[in-house]
Amino acid sequence: MSKIHQIGLIGAGNISEAYLKLAPLFPGTKIVAVADLSAEAAKARAGQFGVRALTVDELLKDSEIDTVINLTIPSAHYEVSNAILSAGKHAYSEKPFALSVEDGKKLVAEADARGLKLGSAPDTFLGGGGQTARKLIDDGKIGRVIAGTMHVISRGMEMWHPNPGFFFQPGGGPILDLGPYYIAALVNLLGPIKAVTAVASKGFEERLVTAEGPLKGKTVPVGTPTTINAILNFASGAQVTLTASWDVWKHGHVNPIELYGSDGTMLVPDPNFFGGKIRYSKEGGDYIEVDTSDAPFGKSNWQDGKHANYRMLGVADLLDAADHGREPRCSGRVALHALDVMVSILQAAAESRVITLSTTTERPAPLTAADAERLTAPR
Ligand SMILES: NC(=O)c1ccc[n+]([C@@H]2O[C@H](COP(=O)([O-])OP(=O)(O)OC[C@H]3O[C@@H](n4cnc5c(N)ncnc54)[C@H](O)[C@@H]3O)[C@@H](O)[C@H]2O)c1
């Protein structure tokens, strides 16, 4: 029987609640402590879930804890993940994994040198939606994927996040903030990307915070592009256009990802979530709908049953990988490649050129029903 891993969280903000709520779905994971630069934030979150509140230093020195999840803000991700690995613990980071490819490469090398597992969100592609779409593509339902479109567009994030400043600074923006979900989803479906090109702009110089909280009514400056159009050229030969924007009030792109294959078309569910419905056609025929709610990690369980949310699945898979000596699916290597894609999109736009990527990755292994059973089996 596999062990129960004792886990610490660093970063007790907004998203930490979901990790603490969802961890009990995965009996191999046990979150035992929370730390934050703000002692009050750590205390409040730890108190809510009956776990220990520690300082970051105490948490890193705690010999009971073998794994740490990094839920800090993007600009702190590299430094905190590096400290976790240096403390001899497995590290799993919220996205984006790091802000520069150099830092990402250093993290991957550090984990390898220490024999530790390194992983990163997103893990949404491990959900019922992403895995079912993957199986349909691997089974050849739409043939060879030739082209695709991806739309990540909305007006945000100042309407819902009480402290949205970081979204509009380098490390944020729709590419680095939301791009990880969409790029990881495409790497899961189509494999690695070879080259990118893009154009980018800022729709507004500042944003008015309307979310409830101390910043309501104040403006935050915009220091990174908020509208980006990119072309992704895959090693497989597929080409996908990506529009990412936080400057759009309303649009008609119901399906964020559409893939056009030699034998048909697939409409892929939103990789911001774990579930969703897939539609695919054989050549120009009617769409065949595939409900993924019965697939592992596809059932809606969040926000009154509106969405499927299985955050912690990537962590559970990483620890299962540690137990069985294999590569985690949400690995540092996949995250590094996705980071390279995103950073290169922004660089290609800034320099008006095509960039050939310096990284590649294997497609993560499919998550089978047997894997899902093992990850959720009582210990
Ligand atoms: N909020 C969401 O719904 C959501 C969803 C998915 C992913 N994420 C990602 O999760 C991460 C955190 O987002 P959030 O919304 O929880 O942010 P947040 O601002 O609410 O919380 C971040 C917390 O990290 C702490 N922190 C910052 N630097 C630190 C450091 N060096 N050491 C220790 N603590 C530090 C802050 O004090 C704060 O409490 C981001 O990378 C974000 O992209 C957030």
Tab-separated table of C-alpha atoms and ligand atoms in Angstrom:
chain	number	residue	atom	x	y	z
A	1	MET	CA	0.000	0.000	0.000
A	2	SER	CA	1.342	3.439	-0.935
A	3	LYS	CA	2.146	5.952	1.764
A	4	ILE	CA	0.194	9.033	2.771
A	5	HIS	CA	2.299	12.068	1.894
A	6	GLN	CA	2.361	14.925	4.414
A	7	ILE	CA	2.021	18.183	2.527
A	8	GLY	CA	2.587	21.834	3.369
A	9	LEU	CA	1.131	24.811	1.481
A	10	ILE	CA	3.061	28.041	0.999
A	11	GLY	CA	0.665	30.846	0.055
A	12	ALA	CA	-2.612	31.079	1.947
A	13	GLY	CA	-4.516	33.270	-0.522
A	14	ASN	CA	-7.586	32.822	-2.677
A	15	ILE	CA	-6.767	29.473	-4.321
A	16	SER	CA	-5.459	27.729	-1.173
A	17	GLU	CA	-9.051	27.095	-0.071
A	18	ALA	CA	-9.736	24.879	-3.120
A	19	TYR	CA	-6.605	22.803	-2.500
A	20	LEU	CA	-7.549	22.276	1.148
A	21	LYS	CA	-11.164	21.440	0.270
A	22	LEU	CA	-10.277	18.985	-2.492
A	23	ALA	CA	-7.288	17.185	-0.920
A	24	PRO	CA	-9.494	14.624	0.900
A	25	LEU	CA	-10.552	13.231	-2.523
A	26	PHE	CA	-7.010	11.857	-2.812
A	27	PRO	CA	-6.191	9.689	0.209
A	28	GLY	CA	-2.463	9.600	-0.617
A	29	THR	CA	-2.264	13.336	0.107
A	30	LYS	CA	-2.678	15.028	3.464
A	31	ILE	CA	-2.239	18.783	3.841
A	32	VAL	CA	-0.924	19.272	7.374
A	33	ALA	CA	0.315	22.883	7.469
A	34	VAL	CA	-0.028	26.289	5.813
A	35	ALA	CA	2.521	29.121	5.670
A	36	ASP	CA	2.431	32.615	4.188
A	37	LEU	CA	4.463	35.823	4.310
A	38	SER	CA	1.406	37.113	6.141
A	39	ALA	CA	1.100	35.262	9.453
A	40	GLU	CA	-2.563	36.331	9.689
A	41	ALA	CA	-3.382	34.846	6.283
A	42	ALA	CA	-1.703	31.550	7.239
A	43	LYS	CA	-3.478	31.492	10.594
A	44	ALA	CA	-6.878	32.213	9.081
A	45	ARG	CA	-6.622	29.534	6.392
A	46	ALA	CA	-5.053	26.950	8.732
A	47	GLY	CA	-7.766	27.612	11.327
A	48	GLN	CA	-10.510	27.091	8.737
A	49	PHE	CA	-9.243	23.560	8.010
A	50	GLY	CA	-7.781	22.553	11.385
A	51	VAL	CA	-4.168	22.344	10.172
A	52	ARG	CA	-1.009	23.996	11.560
A	53	ALA	CA	-0.071	27.600	10.701
A	54	LEU	CA	3.705	27.931	10.340
A	55	THR	CA	6.214	30.449	9.054
A	56	VAL	CA	7.692	29.616	5.638
A	57	ASP	CA	10.981	28.718	7.339
A	58	GLU	CA	9.327	26.427	9.880
A	59	LEU	CA	7.375	24.675	7.147
A	60	LEU	CA	10.483	24.086	5.013
A	61	LYS	CA	12.372	22.706	8.047
A	62	ASP	CA	9.526	20.412	9.167
A	63	SER	CA	10.798	16.854	8.721
A	64	GLU	CA	7.256	15.429	8.765
A	65	ILE	CA	6.429	17.298	5.518
A	66	ASP	CA	7.778	15.620	2.351
A	67	THR	CA	5.980	17.754	-0.253
A	68	VAL	CA	5.179	21.457	-0.549
A	69	ILE	CA	2.640	23.129	-2.828
A	70	ASN	CA	3.613	26.627	-3.925
A	71	LEU	CA	0.493	28.819	-4.040
A	72	THR	CA	2.273	32.160	-3.926
A	73	ILE	CA	1.997	34.883	-6.561
A	74	PRO	CA	3.706	34.332	-9.966
A	75	SER	CA	6.699	36.583	-9.219
A	76	ALA	CA	7.549	34.422	-6.163
A	77	HIS	CA	7.061	31.013	-7.826
A	78	TYR	CA	10.691	30.387	-8.840
A	79	GLU	CA	12.221	31.494	-5.561
A	80	VAL	CA	9.736	29.535	-3.433
A	81	SER	CA	9.904	26.335	-5.554
A	82	ASN	CA	13.695	26.523	-5.447
A	83	ALA	CA	13.583	26.848	-1.638
A	84	ILE	CA	11.243	23.828	-1.453
A	85	LEU	CA	13.585	21.655	-3.550
A	86	SER	CA	16.619	22.927	-1.600
A	87	ALA	CA	14.848	21.794	1.583
A	88	GLY	CA	14.754	18.263	0.082
A	89	LYS	CA	10.994	18.194	-0.570
A	90	HIS	CA	8.933	17.441	-3.682
A	91	ALA	CA	7.581	20.689	-5.157
A	92	TYR	CA	4.318	21.386	-6.975
A	93	SER	CA	3.672	24.956	-8.077
A	94	GLU	CA	0.633	26.883	-9.152
A	95	LYS	CA	0.993	28.283	-12.626
A	96	PRO	CA	2.889	29.878	-14.173
A	97	PHE	CA	5.657	27.538	-13.103
A	98	ALA	CA	8.295	30.343	-13.357
A	99	LEU	CA	8.553	33.615	-15.242
A	100	SER	CA	11.642	32.881	-17.344
A	101	VAL	CA	12.692	29.782	-19.247
A	102	GLU	CA	16.120	30.031	-17.558
A	103	ASP	CA	14.518	29.823	-14.106
A	104	GLY	CA	12.275	26.955	-15.258
A	105	LYS	CA	15.306	25.039	-16.538
A	106	LYS	CA	17.098	25.607	-13.214
A	107	LEU	CA	14.140	24.142	-11.303
A	108	VAL	CA	13.973	21.053	-13.529
A	109	ALA	CA	17.752	20.515	-13.154
A	110	GLU	CA	17.607	21.025	-9.370
A	111	ALA	CA	14.795	18.487	-8.942
A	112	ASP	CA	16.602	15.949	-11.149
A	113	ALA	CA	19.896	16.443	-9.283
A	114	ARG	CA	18.159	15.864	-5.954
A	115	GLY	CA	15.991	12.962	-7.131
A	116	LEU	CA	12.852	14.923	-6.217
A	117	LYS	CA	9.587	15.257	-8.120
A	118	LEU	CA	8.729	18.651	-9.558
A	119	GLY	CA	5.330	19.504	-10.947
A	120	SER	CA	3.074	22.393	-11.793
A	121	ALA	CA	-0.533	23.315	-12.360
A	122	PRO	CA	-2.558	23.128	-14.470
A	123	ASP	CA	-3.847	19.628	-13.881
A	124	THR	CA	-7.180	20.321	-15.596
A	125	PHE	CA	-6.099	18.312	-18.671
A	126	LEU	CA	-6.159	15.227	-16.436
A	127	GLY	CA	-9.924	15.674	-16.002
A	128	GLY	CA	-12.706	13.841	-17.826
A	129	GLY	CA	-12.883	16.462	-20.598
A	130	GLY	CA	-9.176	16.534	-21.459
A	131	GLN	CA	-8.616	12.799	-21.159
A	132	THR	CA	-11.683	11.847	-23.218
A	133	ALA	CA	-10.711	14.311	-25.966
A	134	ARG	CA	-7.208	12.815	-25.894
A	135	LYS	CA	-8.564	9.285	-26.291
A	136	LEU	CA	-10.822	10.290	-29.202
A	137	ILE	CA	-7.870	11.916	-30.985
A	138	ASP	CA	-5.562	8.955	-30.254
A	139	ASP	CA	-8.283	6.619	-31.550
A	140	GLY	CA	-8.189	8.574	-34.823
A	141	LYS	CA	-11.763	9.890	-34.653
A	142	ILE	CA	-10.874	13.117	-36.489
A	143	GLY	CA	-7.755	11.793	-38.230
A	144	ARG	CA	-4.536	13.809	-38.346
A	145	VAL	CA	-4.994	17.265	-36.792
A	146	ILE	CA	-4.102	19.867	-39.408
A	147	ALA	CA	-5.258	23.110	-37.799
A	148	GLY	CA	-7.146	24.582	-34.870
A	149	THR	CA	-8.299	27.729	-33.109
A	150	MET	CA	-8.148	28.646	-29.444
A	151	HIS	CA	-9.924	31.634	-27.869
A	152	VAL	CA	-9.143	32.698	-24.311
A	153	ILE	CA	-11.067	35.948	-24.177
A	154	SER	CA	-13.013	37.874	-21.566
A	155	ARG	CA	-13.098	41.164	-19.675
A	156	GLY	CA	-11.330	40.605	-16.373
A	157	MET	CA	-9.911	40.018	-13.700
A	158	GLU	CA	-10.592	43.213	-11.754
A	159	MET	CA	-14.276	42.299	-11.396
A	160	TRP	CA	-13.785	39.257	-9.153
A	161	HIS	CA	-10.303	39.148	-7.570
A	162	PRO	CA	-9.986	41.388	-4.506
A	163	ASN	CA	-6.279	41.972	-5.194
A	164	PRO	CA	-5.994	41.895	-9.022
A	165	GLY	CA	-2.822	44.007	-9.467
A	166	PHE	CA	-0.545	41.036	-10.225
A	167	PHE	CA	-2.740	39.937	-13.139
A	168	PHE	CA	-1.751	43.098	-15.030
A	169	GLN	CA	2.002	42.976	-14.421
A	170	PRO	CA	4.743	40.917	-16.122
A	171	GLY	CA	4.039	37.325	-15.121
A	172	GLY	CA	0.309	37.968	-15.398
A	173	GLY	CA	-1.699	38.896	-18.499
A	174	PRO	CA	-3.908	36.413	-20.314
A	175	ILE	CA	-0.992	34.477	-21.814
A	176	LEU	CA	0.879	33.685	-18.601
A	177	ASP	CA	-2.192	33.587	-16.349
A	178	LEU	CA	-4.668	31.588	-18.454
A	179	GLY	CA	-2.355	30.372	-21.216
A	180	PRO	CA	-0.983	27.539	-19.044
A	181	TYR	CA	-4.388	25.774	-19.066
A	182	TYR	CA	-4.741	26.074	-22.830
A	183	ILE	CA	-1.141	25.320	-23.806
A	184	ALA	CA	-1.021	22.285	-21.475
A	185	ALA	CA	-4.341	21.099	-22.954
A	186	LEU	CA	-2.905	21.309	-26.475
A	187	VAL	CA	0.342	19.559	-25.479
A	188	ASN	CA	-1.829	16.782	-24.010
A	189	LEU	CA	-3.823	16.565	-27.261
A	190	LEU	CA	-1.226	17.315	-29.945
A	191	GLY	CA	2.247	17.051	-28.383
A	192	PRO	CA	5.010	19.680	-28.275
A	193	ILE	CA	5.194	22.990	-30.136
A	194	LYS	CA	8.106	23.790	-32.439
A	195	ALA	CA	7.790	27.535	-33.130
A	196	VAL	CA	5.532	30.537	-32.437
A	197	THR	CA	4.841	34.031	-33.735
A	198	ALA	CA	2.490	36.705	-32.371
A	199	VAL	CA	1.310	40.313	-32.108
A	200	ALA	CA	0.257	41.929	-28.814
A	201	SER	CA	-1.093	45.147	-27.292
A	202	LYS	CA	-2.521	46.660	-24.079
A	203	GLY	CA	-6.238	47.388	-24.468
A	204	PHE	CA	-6.173	49.856	-21.540
A	205	GLU	CA	-3.400	51.573	-19.541
A	206	GLU	CA	-5.177	51.017	-16.216
A	207	ARG	CA	-8.037	48.921	-14.810
A	208	LEU	CA	-10.723	49.931	-12.350
A	209	VAL	CA	-11.139	47.401	-9.524
A	210	THR	CA	-14.826	46.621	-9.005
A	211	ALA	CA	-14.388	43.443	-6.906
A	212	GLU	CA	-15.370	43.754	-3.252
A	213	GLY	CA	-12.373	44.470	-1.013
A	214	PRO	CA	-10.029	47.266	0.064
A	215	LEU	CA	-9.057	48.106	-3.538
A	216	LYS	CA	-12.634	48.558	-4.783
A	217	GLY	CA	-12.960	51.836	-6.721
A	218	LYS	CA	-9.165	52.203	-7.153
A	219	THR	CA	-7.247	51.636	-10.392
A	220	VAL	CA	-4.326	49.297	-10.991
A	221	PRO	CA	-1.742	49.988	-13.736
A	222	VAL	CA	-1.347	47.671	-16.743
A	223	GLY	CA	2.277	46.635	-17.345
A	224	THR	CA	1.848	43.701	-19.721
A	225	PRO	CA	-0.075	43.018	-22.969
A	226	THR	CA	-3.740	42.158	-22.474
A	227	THR	CA	-4.596	41.277	-26.099
A	228	ILE	CA	-2.398	38.781	-27.955
A	229	ASN	CA	-2.834	36.903	-31.244
A	230	ALA	CA	-0.403	34.034	-31.776
A	231	ILE	CA	0.220	31.159	-34.168
A	232	LEU	CA	1.498	27.890	-32.682
A	233	ASN	CA	3.352	25.538	-35.019
A	234	PHE	CA	3.363	22.002	-33.574
A	235	ALA	CA	6.075	19.361	-34.080
A	236	SER	CA	3.255	17.149	-35.430
A	237	GLY	CA	2.686	19.661	-38.262
A	238	ALA	CA	-0.585	21.016	-36.799
A	239	GLN	CA	-0.977	24.802	-36.666
A	240	VAL	CA	-3.235	26.498	-34.110
A	241	THR	CA	-4.152	30.181	-33.841
A	242	LEU	CA	-4.517	31.515	-30.304
A	243	THR	CA	-6.381	34.699	-29.371
A	244	ALA	CA	-5.920	35.656	-25.713
A	245	SER	CA	-7.479	38.849	-24.356
A	246	TRP	CA	-8.855	40.436	-21.204
A	247	ASP	CA	-10.206	43.402	-23.183
A	248	VAL	CA	-13.313	41.719	-24.635
A	249	TRP	CA	-16.775	42.424	-23.180
A	250	LYS	CA	-18.663	39.825	-25.144
A	251	HIS	CA	-18.010	37.244	-27.870
A	252	GLY	CA	-19.530	34.301	-29.703
A	253	HIS	CA	-16.770	31.704	-29.400
A	254	VAL	CA	-18.674	29.109	-27.398
A	255	ASN	CA	-15.950	26.501	-27.798
A	256	PRO	CA	-12.567	27.770	-26.665
A	257	ILE	CA	-10.731	25.079	-28.663
A	258	GLU	CA	-11.648	23.715	-32.092
A	259	LEU	CA	-9.462	21.171	-33.859
A	260	TYR	CA	-9.702	20.469	-37.569
A	261	GLY	CA	-8.496	17.019	-38.612
A	262	SER	CA	-8.053	15.178	-41.905
A	263	ASP	CA	-11.233	13.172	-41.150
A	264	GLY	CA	-13.350	15.528	-39.034
A	265	THR	CA	-13.630	18.326	-36.475
A	266	MET	CA	-13.527	18.298	-32.676
A	267	LEU	CA	-14.891	20.947	-30.299
A	268	VAL	CA	-12.919	20.539	-27.079
A	269	PRO	CA	-14.323	21.572	-23.677
A	270	ASP	CA	-12.805	24.509	-21.784
A	271	PRO	CA	-9.507	23.384	-20.191
A	272	ASN	CA	-10.021	25.921	-17.420
A	273	PHE	CA	-12.234	23.171	-15.955
A	274	PHE	CA	-11.907	19.406	-15.571
A	275	GLY	CA	-15.127	18.247	-17.274
A	276	GLY	CA	-17.397	19.357	-20.114
A	277	LYS	CA	-18.966	18.025	-23.289
A	278	ILE	CA	-17.000	17.152	-26.416
A	279	ARG	CA	-18.511	17.332	-29.892
A	280	TYR	CA	-16.867	15.815	-32.913
A	281	SER	CA	-17.871	15.137	-36.496
A	282	LYS	CA	-16.891	12.565	-39.091
A	283	GLU	CA	-16.016	14.687	-42.114
A	284	GLY	CA	-18.872	17.180	-42.567
A	285	GLY	CA	-21.448	15.059	-40.730
A	286	ASP	CA	-23.535	16.009	-37.712
A	287	TYR	CA	-21.724	16.465	-34.421
A	288	ILE	CA	-21.555	13.448	-32.121
A	289	GLU	CA	-21.768	14.618	-28.514
A	290	VAL	CA	-19.713	12.926	-25.811
A	291	ASP	CA	-20.676	13.717	-22.231
A	292	THR	CA	-17.560	13.311	-20.093
A	293	SER	CA	-19.295	13.488	-16.731
A	294	ASP	CA	-18.998	9.732	-16.269
A	295	ALA	CA	-15.289	9.710	-17.104
A	296	PRO	CA	-12.847	9.849	-14.162
A	297	PHE	CA	-12.657	13.401	-12.777
A	298	GLY	CA	-15.349	14.633	-15.151
A	299	LYS	CA	-18.324	14.909	-12.820
A	300	SER	CA	-19.441	18.420	-11.801
A	301	ASN	CA	-18.737	18.828	-8.097
A	302	TRP	CA	-18.065	22.571	-7.689
A	303	GLN	CA	-20.029	25.838	-7.503
A	304	ASP	CA	-23.349	24.062	-6.961
A	305	GLY	CA	-22.553	21.438	-9.554
A	306	LYS	CA	-21.721	23.951	-12.324
A	307	HIS	CA	-18.160	22.728	-12.884
A	308	ALA	CA	-15.856	19.802	-12.338
A	309	ASN	CA	-12.958	20.794	-10.061
A	310	TYR	CA	-10.385	18.221	-8.984
A	311	ARG	CA	-7.437	20.509	-8.125
A	312	MET	CA	-4.936	18.358	-6.169
A	313	LEU	CA	-5.240	15.671	-8.881
A	314	GLY	CA	-1.892	16.836	-10.290
A	315	VAL	CA	-0.354	16.685	-6.807
A	316	ALA	CA	-1.816	13.201	-6.189
A	317	ASP	CA	-0.410	12.056	-9.548
A	318	LEU	CA	2.995	13.595	-8.728
A	319	LEU	CA	3.165	11.708	-5.440
A	320	ASP	CA	1.999	8.494	-7.103
A	321	ALA	CA	4.849	9.096	-9.574
A	322	ALA	CA	7.245	9.480	-6.624
A	323	ASP	CA	5.960	6.206	-5.128
A	324	HIS	CA	6.294	4.325	-8.416
A	325	GLY	CA	9.437	5.948	-9.864
A	326	ARG	CA	7.807	7.433	-12.951
A	327	GLU	CA	7.413	10.880	-14.541
A	328	PRO	CA	4.473	12.894	-13.173
A	329	ARG	CA	1.919	13.907	-15.804
A	330	CYS	CA	1.907	17.582	-14.721
A	331	SER	CA	5.693	17.518	-14.683
A	332	GLY	CA	8.213	20.314	-14.515
A	333	ARG	CA	9.222	19.326	-18.054
A	334	VAL	CA	5.692	19.860	-19.438
A	335	ALA	CA	5.417	23.116	-17.455
A	336	LEU	CA	8.820	24.286	-18.721
A	337	HIS	CA	7.796	23.676	-22.338
A	338	ALA	CA	4.470	25.475	-21.803
A	339	LEU	CA	6.366	28.363	-20.186
A	340	ASP	CA	8.750	28.476	-23.144
A	341	VAL	CA	5.742	28.660	-25.496
A	342	MET	CA	4.147	31.496	-23.508
A	343	VAL	CA	7.310	33.548	-22.974
A	344	SER	CA	8.208	33.076	-26.642
A	345	ILE	CA	4.743	34.298	-27.716
A	346	LEU	CA	5.289	37.531	-25.768
A	347	GLN	CA	8.856	37.856	-27.085
A	348	ALA	CA	7.784	37.133	-30.676
A	349	ALA	CA	5.180	39.905	-30.375
A	350	ALA	CA	7.658	42.356	-28.844
A	351	GLU	CA	10.256	41.650	-31.558
A	352	SER	CA	7.881	41.019	-34.512
A	353	ARG	CA	9.409	37.667	-35.418
A	354	VAL	CA	9.039	33.881	-35.426
A	355	ILE	CA	10.697	32.107	-32.484
A	356	THR	CA	11.856	28.488	-32.586
A	357	LEU	CA	11.510	27.052	-29.086
A	358	SER	CA	14.533	25.878	-27.108
A	359	THR	CA	12.550	23.207	-25.240
A	360	THR	CA	10.364	20.260	-26.089
A	361	THR	CA	8.547	17.620	-24.045
A	362	GLU	CA	6.959	14.212	-24.256
A	363	ARG	CA	3.152	14.177	-24.267
A	364	PRO	CA	2.135	13.277	-20.718
A	365	ALA	CA	0.912	9.663	-20.432
A	366	PRO	CA	-2.884	9.266	-20.638
A	367	LEU	CA	-4.621	8.918	-17.261
A	368	THR	CA	-6.473	5.609	-17.331
A	369	ALA	CA	-9.435	4.452	-15.247
A	370	ALA	CA	-6.999	2.198	-13.331
A	371	ASP	CA	-4.790	5.225	-12.572
A	372	ALA	CA	-7.832	7.165	-11.354
A	373	GLU	CA	-8.830	4.272	-9.105
A	374	ARG	CA	-5.336	4.058	-7.617
A	375	LEU	CA	-5.209	7.832	-6.938
A	376	THR	CA	-8.525	7.775	-5.082
A	377	ALA	CA	-8.122	4.406	-3.293
A	378	PRO	CA	-8.270	4.524	0.508
A	379	ARG	CA	-4.879	4.087	2.211
B	1	LIG	N1	-7.459	32.539	-7.407
B	1	LIG	C1	-7.726	31.604	-8.292
B	1	LIG	O1	-8.890	31.269	-8.583
B	1	LIG	C2	-6.598	30.861	-8.971
B	1	LIG	C3	-6.943	29.824	-9.815
B	1	LIG	C4	-5.942	29.087	-10.382
B	1	LIG	C5	-4.626	29.429	-10.147
B	1	LIG	N2	-4.297	30.457	-9.353
B	1	LIG	C6	-2.872	30.766	-9.173
B	1	LIG	O2	-2.526	30.554	-7.812
B	1	LIG	C7	-1.530	31.501	-7.401
B	1	LIG	C8	-2.040	32.254	-6.194
B	1	LIG	O3	-3.232	32.908	-6.559
B	1	LIG	P1	-4.226	33.503	-5.451
B	1	LIG	O4	-5.402	33.937	-6.192
B	1	LIG	O5	-4.366	32.537	-4.331
B	1	LIG	O6	-3.359	34.788	-5.003
B	1	LIG	P2	-3.524	35.624	-3.642
B	1	LIG	O7	-2.885	36.944	-3.903
B	1	LIG	O8	-4.918	35.548	-3.157
B	1	LIG	O9	-2.612	34.794	-2.588
B	1	LIG	C9	-1.215	34.662	-2.684
B	1	LIG	C10	-0.658	34.498	-1.281
B	1	LIG	O10	0.745	34.203	-1.381
B	1	LIG	C11	1.422	34.927	-0.364
B	1	LIG	N3	2.815	35.121	-0.773
B	1	LIG	C12	3.284	35.888	-1.790
B	1	LIG	N4	4.617	35.752	-1.882
B	1	LIG	C13	4.997	34.882	-0.927
B	1	LIG	C14	6.252	34.327	-0.527
B	1	LIG	N5	7.390	34.655	-1.144
B	1	LIG	N6	6.266	33.444	0.505
B	1	LIG	C15	5.118	33.107	1.148
B	1	LIG	N7	3.898	33.600	0.819
B	1	LIG	C16	3.847	34.462	-0.218
B	1	LIG	C17	0.658	36.229	-0.225
B	1	LIG	O11	0.896	36.803	1.048
B	1	LIG	C18	-0.788	35.755	-0.426
B	1	LIG	O12	-1.405	35.410	0.799
B	1	LIG	C19	-1.267	32.392	-8.625
B	1	LIG	O13	-0.139	31.922	-9.292
B	1	LIG	C20	-2.504	32.210	-9.484
B	1	LIG	O14	-2.203	32.335	-10.863
B	1	LIG	C21	-5.254	31.185	-8.742
